[in-house]
PDB file of C-alpha atoms in Angstrom:
ATOM      1  CA  MET A   1      -0.225   0.044   0.199  1.00 57.00           C
ATOM      2  CA  ALA A   2       3.012   2.692   0.747  1.00 60.00           C
ATOM      3  CA  ALA A   3       4.942   1.746  -2.491  1.00 60.00           C
ATOM      4  CA  ARG A   4       1.728   2.249  -4.187  1.00 63.00           C
ATOM      5  CA  LEU A   5       1.736   5.614  -2.406  1.00 59.00           C
ATOM      6  CA  SER A   6       4.739   6.411  -3.440  1.00 61.00           C
ATOM      7  CA  VAL A   7       4.156   5.803  -7.063  1.00 56.00           C
ATOM      8  CA  LEU A   8       1.475   8.489  -7.093  1.00 60.00           C
ATOM      9  CA  LEU A   9       2.462  11.349  -5.359  1.00 58.00           C
ATOM     10  CA  LEU A  10       5.568  10.714  -8.301  1.00 59.00           C
ATOM     11  CA  ARG A  11       3.272  10.621 -10.767  1.00 65.00           C
ATOM     12  CA  LEU A  12       1.320  13.999  -9.227  1.00 57.00           C
ATOM     13  CA  GLY A  13       5.616  15.071  -8.846  1.00 57.00           C
ATOM     14  CA  LEU A  14       5.769  14.624 -12.857  1.00 50.00           C
ATOM     15  CA  ALA A  15       2.325  16.402 -14.077  1.00 52.00           C
ATOM     16  CA  VAL A  16       3.424  19.896 -11.597  1.00 48.00           C
ATOM     17  CA  THR A  17       6.769  20.391 -12.587  1.00 52.00           C
ATOM     18  CA  GLY A  18       6.188  18.936 -16.092  1.00 52.00           C
ATOM     19  CA  PRO A  19       4.430  22.302 -17.915  1.00 49.00           C
ATOM     20  CA  ALA A  20       7.037  24.366 -15.963  1.00 47.00           C
ATOM     21  CA  LEU A  21       9.725  22.892 -17.168  1.00 45.00           C
ATOM     22  CA  THR A  22       8.309  23.177 -20.428  1.00 45.00           C
ATOM     23  CA  ALA A  23       7.327  27.242 -20.557  1.00 44.00           C
ATOM     24  CA  ALA A  24      11.015  27.627 -18.971  1.00 45.00           C
ATOM     25  CA  ALA A  25      12.612  26.194 -22.009  1.00 45.00           C
ATOM     26  CA  LYS A  26      10.368  28.456 -24.677  1.00 46.00           C
ATOM     27  CA  MET A  27      11.524  31.867 -22.174  1.00 38.00           C
ATOM     28  CA  LYS A  28      14.759  30.947 -23.575  1.00 38.00           C
ATOM     29  CA  VAL A  29      14.001  32.210 -26.786  1.00 35.00           C
ATOM     30  CA  VAL A  30      13.597  35.349 -25.561  1.00 33.00           C
ATOM     31  CA  GLU A  31      17.490  35.908 -25.254  1.00 34.00           C
ATOM     32  CA  GLU A  32      18.221  34.872 -29.287  1.00 34.00           C
ATOM     33  CA  PRO A  33      19.208  38.345 -31.314  1.00 38.00           C
ATOM     34  CA  ASN A  34      15.612  39.767 -31.879  1.00 36.00           C
ATOM     35  CA  ALA A  35      14.212  40.008 -35.797  1.00 33.00           C
ATOM     36  CA  PHE A  36      12.505  42.603 -35.836  1.00 34.00           C
ATOM     37  CA  GLY A  37      12.172  44.412 -38.957  1.00 35.00           C
ATOM     38  CA  LEU A  38      13.679  43.402 -43.220  1.00 37.00           C
ATOM     39  CA  ASN A  39      16.515  44.751 -42.534  1.00 40.00           C
ATOM     40  CA  ASN A  40      17.222  42.976 -39.942  1.00 42.00           C
ATOM     41  CA  PRO A  41      21.074  42.079 -39.563  1.00 44.00           C
ATOM     42  CA  PHE A  42      21.037  38.633 -38.705  1.00 48.00           C
ATOM     43  CA  LEU A  43      18.321  37.402 -42.148  1.00 48.00           C
ATOM     44  CA  PRO A  44      20.163  35.939 -44.879  1.00 52.00           C
ATOM     45  CA  GLN A  45      20.826  38.777 -46.791  1.00 47.00           C
ATOM     46  CA  THR A  46      18.996  37.568 -50.142  1.00 46.00           C
ATOM     47  CA  ASN A  47      14.931  37.700 -48.344  1.00 48.00           C
ATOM     48  CA  ARG A  48      16.498  41.569 -46.707  1.00 61.00           C
ATOM     49  CA  LEU A  49      17.396  42.745 -50.325  1.00 77.00           C
ATOM     50  CA  GLN A  50      15.270  43.717 -53.101  1.00 82.00           C
ATOM     51  CA  PRO A  51      16.708  44.447 -56.938  1.00 82.00           C
ATOM     52  CA  LYS A  52      14.981  46.144 -58.858  1.00 84.00           C
ATOM     53  CA  ARG A  53      15.716  44.618 -62.672  1.00 90.00           C
ATOM     54  CA  ASP A  54      18.068  41.689 -63.071  1.00 91.00           C
ATOM     55  CA  PRO A  55      21.708  42.573 -64.036  1.00 93.00           C
ATOM     56  CA  SER A  56      22.800  43.223 -67.702  1.00 94.00           C
ATOM     57  CA  PRO A  57      24.093  40.294 -69.631  1.00 94.00           C
ATOM     58  CA  LEU A  58      28.243  39.786 -69.186  1.00 95.00           C
ATOM     59  CA  THR A  59      29.915  42.433 -72.032  1.00 95.00           C
ATOM     60  CA  GLY A  60      33.444  43.900 -72.284  1.00 96.00           C
ATOM     61  CA  PRO A  61      36.747  42.565 -72.320  1.00 96.00           C
ATOM     62  CA  ALA A  62      36.763  38.167 -71.165  1.00 96.00           C
ATOM     63  CA  HIS A  63      39.344  38.123 -68.883  1.00 96.00           C
ATOM     64  CA  LEU A  64      37.106  39.497 -66.470  1.00 96.00           C
ATOM     65  CA  PHE A  65      34.299  37.310 -66.531  1.00 96.00           C
ATOM     66  CA  ARG A  66      36.098  35.227 -64.178  1.00 95.00           C
ATOM     67  CA  LEU A  67      35.222  37.951 -61.576  1.00 95.00           C
ATOM     68  CA  SER A  68      31.978  36.766 -62.641  1.00 94.00           C
ATOM     69  CA  GLY A  69      29.996  35.176 -59.141  1.00 93.00           C
ATOM     70  CA  LYS A  70      32.282  36.602 -57.396  1.00 94.00           C
ATOM     71  CA  CYS A  71      32.274  38.843 -54.574  1.00 95.00           C
ATOM     72  CA  PHE A  72      34.849  41.467 -52.581  1.00 96.00           C
ATOM     73  CA  SER A  73      33.794  43.530 -49.150  1.00 94.00           C
ATOM     74  CA  LEU A  74      35.527  46.152 -47.401  1.00 94.00           C
ATOM     75  CA  VAL A  75      34.406  47.437 -44.040  1.00 92.00           C
ATOM     76  CA  GLU A  76      34.758  51.337 -43.368  1.00 86.00           C
ATOM     77  CA  SER A  77      33.072  52.874 -40.390  1.00 83.00           C
ATOM     78  CA  THR A  78      29.846  51.294 -39.672  1.00 86.00           C
ATOM     79  CA  TYR A  79      29.183  49.952 -42.821  1.00 89.00           C
ATOM     80  CA  LYS A  80      29.745  47.008 -45.233  1.00 93.00           C
ATOM     81  CA  TYR A  81      29.932  47.036 -48.993  1.00 94.00           C
ATOM     82  CA  GLU A  82      29.935  44.549 -51.305  1.00 95.00           C
ATOM     83  CA  PHE A  83      30.938  44.519 -54.880  1.00 96.00           C
ATOM     84  CA  CYS A  84      30.260  41.549 -56.557  1.00 95.00           C
ATOM     85  CA  PRO A  85      31.599  42.353 -60.088  1.00 96.00           C
ATOM     86  CA  PHE A  86      28.294  42.111 -63.573  1.00 97.00           C
ATOM     87  CA  HIS A  87      26.205  41.586 -60.763  1.00 95.00           C
ATOM     88  CA  ASN A  88      25.501  44.419 -58.350  1.00 95.00           C
ATOM     89  CA  VAL A  89      27.363  46.683 -55.335  1.00 95.00           C
ATOM     90  CA  THR A  90      25.400  46.517 -51.681  1.00 94.00           C
ATOM     91  CA  GLN A  91      25.701  48.162 -48.259  1.00 91.00           C
ATOM     92  CA  HIS A  92      24.878  46.585 -44.823  1.00 91.00           C
ATOM     93  CA  GLU A  93      25.292  49.098 -41.483  1.00 86.00           C
ATOM     94  CA  GLN A  94      27.367  47.066 -39.242  1.00 85.00           C
ATOM     95  CA  THR A  95      25.001  47.885 -36.204  1.00 80.00           C
ATOM     96  CA  PHE A  96      22.186  46.172 -33.814  1.00 80.00           C
ATOM     97  CA  ARG A  97      19.553  48.654 -34.271  1.00 79.00           C
ATOM     98  CA  TRP A  98      16.770  46.843 -35.552  1.00 78.00           C
ATOM     99  CA  ASN A  99      15.919  49.039 -38.538  1.00 78.00           C
ATOM    100  CA  ALA A 100      20.095  48.758 -39.785  1.00 79.00           C
ATOM    101  CA  TYR A 101      20.005  49.794 -43.053  1.00 81.00           C
ATOM    102  CA  SER A 102      21.065  47.187 -46.467  1.00 87.00           C
ATOM    103  CA  GLY A 103      20.528  48.426 -49.873  1.00 90.00           C
ATOM    104  CA  VAL A 104      21.778  48.265 -53.068  1.00 93.00           C
ATOM    105  CA  LEU A 105      23.550  50.845 -54.161  1.00 93.00           C
ATOM    106  CA  GLY A 106      23.841  49.864 -58.025  1.00 95.00           C
ATOM    107  CA  ILE A 107      22.577  46.728 -60.753  1.00 95.00           C
ATOM    108  CA  TRP A 108      25.242  46.246 -63.130  1.00 96.00           C
ATOM    109  CA  HIS A 109      24.059  48.361 -66.392  1.00 96.00           C
ATOM    110  CA  GLU A 110      26.827  48.934 -68.727  1.00 96.00           C
ATOM    111  CA  TRP A 111      30.532  50.289 -69.320  1.00 97.00           C
ATOM    112  CA  GLU A 112      32.084  53.763 -69.429  1.00 96.00           C
ATOM    113  CA  ILE A 113      35.005  53.757 -72.729  1.00 96.00           C
ATOM    114  CA  THR A 114      37.398  57.154 -73.077  1.00 93.00           C
ATOM    115  CA  ASN A 115      39.862  57.077 -75.867  1.00 91.00           C
ATOM    116  CA  ASN A 116      39.067  53.259 -76.735  1.00 91.00           C
ATOM    117  CA  THR A 117      39.434  52.053 -73.056  1.00 96.00           C
ATOM    118  CA  PHE A 118      37.370  50.433 -70.759  1.00 97.00           C
ATOM    119  CA  THR A 119      37.045  52.740 -67.570  1.00 94.00           C
ATOM    120  CA  GLY A 120      35.291  51.664 -65.050  1.00 95.00           C
ATOM    121  CA  MET A 121      31.707  49.920 -64.631  1.00 97.00           C
ATOM    122  CA  TRP A 122      28.457  51.655 -64.029  1.00 96.00           C
ATOM    123  CA  MET A 123      25.725  49.774 -61.749  1.00 95.00           C
ATOM    124  CA  ARG A 124      22.577  51.666 -61.612  1.00 94.00           C
ATOM    125  CA  ASP A 125      19.307  51.930 -60.563  1.00 92.00           C
ATOM    126  CA  GLY A 126      19.790  51.299 -57.056  1.00 92.00           C
ATOM    127  CA  ASP A 127      17.644  51.856 -54.303  1.00 91.00           C
ATOM    128  CA  SER A 128      15.848  55.333 -54.146  1.00 90.00           C
ATOM    129  CA  CYS A 129      17.284  57.772 -52.811  1.00 86.00           C
ATOM    130  CA  ARG A 130      15.193  60.978 -52.985  1.00 82.00           C
ATOM    131  CA  ASP A 131      14.083  61.296 -56.680  1.00 85.00           C
ATOM    132  CA  ARG A 132      17.051  59.585 -58.033  1.00 88.00           C
ATOM    133  CA  SER A 133      18.122  55.825 -58.038  1.00 91.00           C
ATOM    134  CA  ARG A 134      21.124  55.214 -56.118  1.00 93.00           C
ATOM    135  CA  GLN A 135      24.324  54.324 -59.015  1.00 95.00           C
ATOM    136  CA  SER A 136      28.372  53.505 -58.342  1.00 96.00           C
ATOM    137  CA  LYS A 137      31.174  53.970 -60.622  1.00 97.00           C
ATOM    138  CA  VAL A 138      33.664  51.266 -60.523  1.00 97.00           C
ATOM    139  CA  GLU A 139      37.088  52.124 -61.436  1.00 97.00           C
ATOM    140  CA  LEU A 140      39.327  48.971 -62.401  1.00 96.00           C
ATOM    141  CA  THR A 141      43.484  49.572 -61.614  1.00 96.00           C
ATOM    142  CA  CYS A 142      46.135  47.502 -61.153  1.00 96.00           C
ATOM    143  CA  GLY A 143      46.750  45.344 -57.603  1.00 95.00           C
ATOM    144  CA  LYS A 144      48.562  41.503 -56.582  1.00 95.00           C
ATOM    145  CA  ASN A 145      45.198  40.438 -55.324  1.00 95.00           C
ATOM    146  CA  ASN A 146      41.720  41.434 -56.436  1.00 96.00           C
ATOM    147  CA  ARG A 147      39.846  43.588 -53.308  1.00 95.00           C
ATOM    148  CA  LEU A 148      36.974  46.184 -52.813  1.00 96.00           C
ATOM    149  CA  ALA A 149      40.227  48.952 -52.113  1.00 95.00           C
ATOM    150  CA  GLN A 150      38.167  52.269 -51.717  1.00 94.00           C
ATOM    151  CA  VAL A 151      34.228  53.651 -51.451  1.00 94.00           C
ATOM    152  CA  SER A 152      33.280  56.844 -51.396  1.00 93.00           C
ATOM    153  CA  GLU A 153      29.986  59.631 -52.375  1.00 92.00           C
ATOM    154  CA  PRO A 154      31.421  62.417 -54.257  1.00 92.00           C
ATOM    155  CA  SER A 155      27.840  62.961 -54.846  1.00 91.00           C
ATOM    156  CA  THR A 156      24.642  62.176 -52.975  1.00 91.00           C
ATOM    157  CA  CYS A 157      23.409  58.821 -53.824  1.00 91.00           C
ATOM    158  CA  VAL A 158      25.852  58.832 -56.780  1.00 94.00           C
ATOM    159  CA  TYR A 159      28.960  56.301 -55.314  1.00 95.00           C
ATOM    160  CA  ALA A 160      33.015  56.038 -56.363  1.00 96.00           C
ATOM    161  CA  LEU A 161      34.651  52.410 -56.087  1.00 96.00           C
ATOM    162  CA  THR A 162      37.540  51.413 -56.241  1.00 97.00           C
ATOM    163  CA  PHE A 163      38.394  48.162 -57.610  1.00 97.00           C
ATOM    164  CA  GLU A 164      42.322  46.228 -57.834  1.00 97.00           C
ATOM    165  CA  THR A 165      43.148  43.028 -59.503  1.00 96.00           C
ATOM    166  CA  PRO A 166      45.703  41.694 -61.740  1.00 97.00           C
ATOM    167  CA  LEU A 167      43.661  41.301 -64.309  1.00 97.00           C
ATOM    168  CA  VAL A 168      44.044  44.914 -65.359  1.00 96.00           C
ATOM    169  CA  CYS A 169      48.128  45.334 -65.422  1.00 96.00           C
ATOM    170  CA  HIS A 170      48.378  44.873 -68.841  1.00 95.00           C
ATOM    171  CA  PRO A 171      48.868  48.376 -71.093  1.00 92.00           C
ATOM    172  CA  HIS A 172      46.374  46.348 -73.534  1.00 95.00           C
ATOM    173  CA  SER A 173      44.043  44.840 -70.747  1.00 95.00           C
ATOM    174  CA  LEU A 174      40.887  47.487 -71.260  1.00 96.00           C
ATOM    175  CA  LEU A 175      41.236  48.454 -74.756  1.00 97.00           C
ATOM    176  CA  VAL A 176      37.856  47.883 -76.935  1.00 97.00           C
ATOM    177  CA  TYR A 177      38.789  47.638 -79.746  1.00 96.00           C
ATOM    178  CA  PRO A 178      40.451  44.120 -79.509  1.00 96.00           C
ATOM    179  CA  THR A 179      37.498  42.328 -78.303  1.00 96.00           C
ATOM    180  CA  LEU A 180      34.957  43.938 -81.080  1.00 97.00           C
ATOM    181  CA  PRO A 181      33.436  41.364 -83.107  1.00 96.00           C
ATOM    182  CA  GLU A 182      34.920  41.233 -87.197  1.00 96.00           C
ATOM    183  CA  ALA A 183      31.856  43.206 -88.199  1.00 96.00           C
ATOM    184  CA  LEU A 184      32.161  46.137 -85.937  1.00 96.00           C
ATOM    185  CA  GLN A 185      35.921  46.950 -85.860  1.00 97.00           C
ATOM    186  CA  TRP A 186      35.421  47.693 -89.812  1.00 97.00           C
ATOM    187  CA  ARG A 187      32.426  49.551 -88.925  1.00 96.00           C
ATOM    188  CA  TRP A 188      34.977  51.347 -86.465  1.00 96.00           C
ATOM    189  CA  ASP A 189      37.334  51.385 -89.428  1.00 96.00           C
ATOM    190  CA  GLU A 190      35.402  53.236 -91.876  1.00 96.00           C
ATOM    191  CA  VAL A 191      34.172  55.798 -88.965  1.00 95.00           C
ATOM    192  CA  GLU A 192      37.732  56.097 -88.334  1.00 95.00           C
ATOM    193  CA  GLN A 193      38.737  57.262 -91.742  1.00 95.00           C
ATOM    194  CA  ASP A 194      35.873  58.825 -92.838  1.00 94.00           C
ATOM    195  CA  LEU A 195      37.012  61.002 -89.695  1.00 93.00           C
ATOM    196  CA  ALA A 196      40.275  61.912 -91.522  1.00 94.00           C
ATOM    197  CA  ASP A 197      38.990  62.400 -94.690  1.00 92.00           C
ATOM    198  CA  GLU A 198      36.737  65.454 -93.041  1.00 90.00           C
ATOM    199  CA  LEU A 199      33.765  63.581 -94.329  1.00 92.00           C
ATOM    200  CA  ILE A 200      32.216  63.976 -90.705  1.00 91.00           C
ATOM    201  CA  THR A 201      32.186  66.258 -87.882  1.00 92.00           C
ATOM    202  CA  PRO A 202      34.219  64.861 -84.432  1.00 92.00           C
ATOM    203  CA  GLN A 203      30.563  65.597 -83.223  1.00 92.00           C
ATOM    204  CA  GLY A 204      29.474  63.121 -86.246  1.00 92.00           C
ATOM    205  CA  TYR A 205      32.680  60.275 -85.250  1.00 95.00           C
ATOM    206  CA  GLU A 206      31.345  60.312 -81.890  1.00 94.00           C
ATOM    207  CA  LYS A 207      27.924  59.356 -82.203  1.00 94.00           C
ATOM    208  CA  LEU A 208      29.015  57.191 -84.928  1.00 95.00           C
ATOM    209  CA  LEU A 209      31.770  55.910 -82.828  1.00 95.00           C
ATOM    210  CA  ARG A 210      28.953  55.553 -79.577  1.00 95.00           C
ATOM    211  CA  GLU A 211      26.489  53.584 -82.596  1.00 95.00           C
ATOM    212  CA  VAL A 212      29.313  50.824 -82.644  1.00 96.00           C
ATOM    213  CA  PHE A 213      29.898  50.444 -78.555  1.00 96.00           C
ATOM    214  CA  GLU A 214      25.996  50.451 -78.282  1.00 96.00           C
ATOM    215  CA  ASP A 215      25.970  47.651 -80.991  1.00 95.00           C
ATOM    216  CA  ALA A 216      28.209  45.448 -78.757  1.00 95.00           C
ATOM    217  CA  GLY A 217      26.455  45.818 -75.958  1.00 95.00           C
ATOM    218  CA  TYR A 218      29.317  47.720 -73.773  1.00 96.00           C
ATOM    219  CA  LEU A 219      26.921  51.131 -73.697  1.00 95.00           C
ATOM    220  CA  LYS A 220      23.399  50.971 -73.725  1.00 93.00           C
ATOM    221  CA  ALA A 221      20.769  53.721 -75.792  1.00 87.00           C
ATOM    222  CA  PRO A 222      20.663  57.195 -73.924  1.00 81.00           C
ATOM    223  CA  ARG A 223      16.949  57.320 -72.259  1.00 68.00           C
ATOM    224  CA  GLU A 224      15.253  60.261 -73.447  1.00 41.00           C
ATOM    225  CA  SER A 225      14.316  62.992 -69.956  1.00 38.00           C
ATOM    226  CA  GLU A 226      12.274  65.522 -69.652  1.00 37.00           C
ATOM    227  CA  PRO A 227      14.678  67.779 -68.317  1.00 38.00           C
ATOM    228  CA  THR A 228      16.632  66.941 -71.910  1.00 36.00           C
ATOM    229  CA  GLN A 229      13.828  67.943 -73.862  1.00 38.00           C
ATOM    230  CA  GLN A 230      12.973  71.294 -71.900  1.00 38.00           C
ATOM    231  CA  GLU A 231      16.861  72.077 -72.356  1.00 38.00           C
ATOM    232  CA  GLY A 232      16.480  71.586 -76.038  1.00 40.00           C
ATOM    233  CA  ALA A 233      13.052  74.001 -75.815  1.00 38.00           C
ATOM    234  CA  THR A 234      15.149  76.499 -74.244  1.00 37.00           C
ATOM    235  CA  ARG A 235      18.037  76.776 -76.980  1.00 40.00           C
ATOM    236  CA  GLY A 236      15.372  76.343 -79.384  1.00 42.00           C
ATOM    237  CA  LEU A 237      14.025  79.773 -78.351  1.00 39.00           C
ATOM    238  CA  GLY A 238      16.656  81.385 -78.261  1.00 43.00           C
ATOM    239  CA  VAL A 239      17.403  81.849 -81.862  1.00 47.00           C
ATOM    240  CA  GLU A 240      14.222  83.721 -82.439  1.00 49.00           C
ATOM    241  CA  THR A 241      16.199  86.612 -81.448  1.00 60.00           C
ATOM    242  CA  LEU A 242      18.164  88.905 -84.443  1.00 65.00           C
ATOM    243  CA  GLU A 243      21.136  88.271 -82.242  1.00 68.00           C
ATOM    244  CA  ASN A 244      21.532  84.286 -82.466  1.00 70.00           C
ATOM    245  CA  CYS A 245      20.279  84.558 -85.839  1.00 75.00           C
ATOM    246  CA  ASN A 246      23.180  86.458 -86.904  1.00 76.00           C
ATOM    247  CA  LYS A 247      25.511  84.476 -84.919  1.00 77.00           C
ATOM    248  CA  VAL A 248      23.457  81.004 -86.575  1.00 80.00           C
ATOM    249  CA  ARG A 249      23.319  82.273 -90.039  1.00 81.00           C
ATOM    250  CA  SER A 250      27.237  83.471 -89.800  1.00 82.00           C
ATOM    251  CA  GLU A 251      28.034  79.746 -88.715  1.00 80.00           C
ATOM    252  CA  LEU A 252      26.060  78.297 -91.542  1.00 86.00           C
ATOM    253  CA  SER A 253      28.033  79.912 -94.080  1.00 84.00           C
ATOM    254  CA  GLU A 254      31.299  79.391 -91.938  1.00 81.00           C
ATOM    255  CA  GLU A 255      29.925  75.570 -92.625  1.00 81.00           C
ATOM    256  CA  ILE A 256      29.234  75.609 -96.290  1.00 85.00           C
ATOM    257  CA  LYS A 257      32.247  76.992 -97.144  1.00 82.00           C
ATOM    258  CA  ARG A 258      34.147  74.266 -95.769  1.00 83.00           C
ATOM    259  CA  LEU A 259      32.274  71.661 -97.871  1.00 82.00           C
ATOM    260  CA  THR A 260      32.636  73.604-100.557  1.00 82.00           C
ATOM    261  CA  ASN A 261      36.591  73.437-100.241  1.00 82.00           C
ATOM    262  CA  LEU A 262      35.817  69.465 -99.454  1.00 79.00           C
ATOM    263  CA  LEU A 263      33.703  69.143-102.506  1.00 79.00           C
ATOM    264  CA  SER A 264      36.437  70.673-104.626  1.00 81.00           C
ATOM    265  CA  LEU A 265      39.655  68.938-102.612  1.00 79.00           C
ATOM    266  CA  HIS A 266      37.826  65.463-104.031  1.00 76.00           C
ATOM    267  CA  GLY A 267      37.067  67.164-107.382  1.00 78.00           C
ATOM    268  CA  ILE A 268      33.498  66.796-106.888  1.00 80.00           C
ATOM    269  CA  PRO A 269      30.516  69.111-108.359  1.00 80.00           C
ATOM    270  CA  HIS A 270      28.970  71.226-106.535  1.00 71.00           C
ATOM    271  CA  GLU A 271      28.192  74.442-108.682  1.00 67.00           C
ATOM    272  CA  ARG A 272      25.005  76.183-108.162  1.00 61.00           C
ATOM    273  CA  PRO A 273      22.452  76.370-111.175  1.00 50.00           C
ATOM    274  CA  THR A 274      21.885  80.095-112.442  1.00 51.00           C
ATOM    275  CA  ALA A 275      18.601  81.470-112.841  1.00 47.00           C
ATOM    276  CA  GLU A 276      19.510  81.154-117.054  1.00 46.00           C
ATOM    277  CA  THR A 277      20.029  77.665-116.314  1.00 47.00           C
ATOM    278  CA  SER A 278      16.500  75.990-117.466  1.00 46.00           C
ATOM    279  CA  HIS A 279      15.533  73.184-115.237  1.00 47.00           C
ATOM    280  CA  ALA A 280      16.525  70.746-118.012  1.00 46.00           C
ATOM    281  CA  GLU A 281      20.058  71.099-117.845  1.00 48.00           C
ATOM    282  CA  HIS A 282      19.764  71.061-114.462  1.00 46.00           C
ATOM    283  CA  LEU A 283      18.499  67.357-114.342  1.00 47.00           C
ATOM    284  CA  GLY A 284      20.932  67.217-117.241  1.00 50.00           C
ATOM    285  CA  GLN A 285      18.124  65.767-119.092  1.00 49.00           C
ATOM    286  CA  GLN A 286      17.930  65.629-122.837  1.00 48.00           C
ATOM    287  CA  SER A 287      14.885  66.197-125.464  1.00 47.00           C
ATOM    288  CA  PRO A 288      13.153  63.090-127.311  1.00 46.00           C
ATOM    289  CA  THR A 289      14.936  64.538-130.633  1.00 46.00           C
ATOM    290  CA  GLU A 290      17.789  64.460-128.821  1.00 47.00           C
ATOM    291  CA  MET A 291      17.822  61.189-127.081  1.00 45.00           C
ATOM    292  CA  THR A 292      16.606  59.728-130.223  1.00 43.00           C
ATOM    293  CA  ALA A 293      19.044  60.700-132.693  1.00 42.00           C
ATOM    294  CA  GLU A 294      22.276  59.687-129.951  1.00 42.00           C
ATOM    295  CA  GLN A 295      20.496  56.204-129.764  1.00 41.00           C
ATOM    296  CA  LEU A 296      20.121  55.449-133.060  1.00 40.00           C
ATOM    297  CA  GLN A 297      24.103  56.334-133.353  1.00 41.00           C
ATOM    298  CA  GLY A 298      24.678  53.948-130.888  1.00 40.00           C
ATOM    299  CA  ASP A 299      22.721  51.156-131.272  1.00 40.00           C
ATOM    300  CA  PRO A 300      22.361  49.793-135.215  1.00 41.00           C
ATOM    301  CA  GLY A 301      20.045  47.767-134.228  1.00 40.00           C
ATOM    302  CA  LEU A 302      17.218  50.649-132.960  1.00 38.00           C
ATOM    303  CA  ARG A 303      17.822  52.157-136.660  1.00 39.00           C
ATOM    304  CA  GLY A 304      17.287  49.339-137.762  1.00 40.00           C
ATOM    305  CA  ASN A 305      13.453  48.663-136.276  1.00 41.00           C
ATOM    306  CA  ILE A 306      13.024  52.334-136.757  1.00 39.00           C
ATOM    307  CA  LEU A 307      13.251  52.289-140.879  1.00 38.00           C
TER     308      LEU A 307
END
């Protein structure tokens, strides 16, 4: 009887202490780092960052493609910056605040090209910043190792990064021309020849060369924006004044004189028809009688048919 009573009391004790132990175990969750907010630093970055679009395709020097799929970080002050070539640039605040900032500073967009050389990678369409999107320019410089060396913000929402890599140490490693397909190289050669022959202006040269780079995928076509249209409209109104009109007329006269000299240099006739010149003579046309006589003299078969 005593043994049964002891077993009963033991079971009652376990029933009482069981929920208390369970409650104590659940209370330990409070001691773990909180998970409030979307930008909590303990959440995976893939769950926090939401890029606006996909990166542009891989373009440029093929030997740089091996950097794709890798990321390089740099910690400055309380921020960690990550540069993933041909992908994006991100920024992460290194604090334990519940709303620590993490954002996209730009997504791979296009190259910057100067003097037949790739001079930088533009990352655009980052997170919103006031009335614009954040963007970053990454300058590639020679270095012993692949590393993100420097990050700055020269202007609001525009970031400048310096990435060191041994892949660009060769003096020809960032030249544009060798990376182009043969067809685009031919087009570039023609543009250079036209500029040398003064058949196009420097402005036309830059425009045609940009079209070559756009067709290669190195540059994106410029987006039409409202400020640009307004600026053009303002310039158009300025010509309506007499002073500006005379200035434009003088510039056009100089351009006509330059083109006339160029035509003379290449032996291209350019005389304008005088008032006495008939319309038929200007077009090089002949009367039907003259045409028939000329054809009869040069075509015996036609003469035989007519006779």
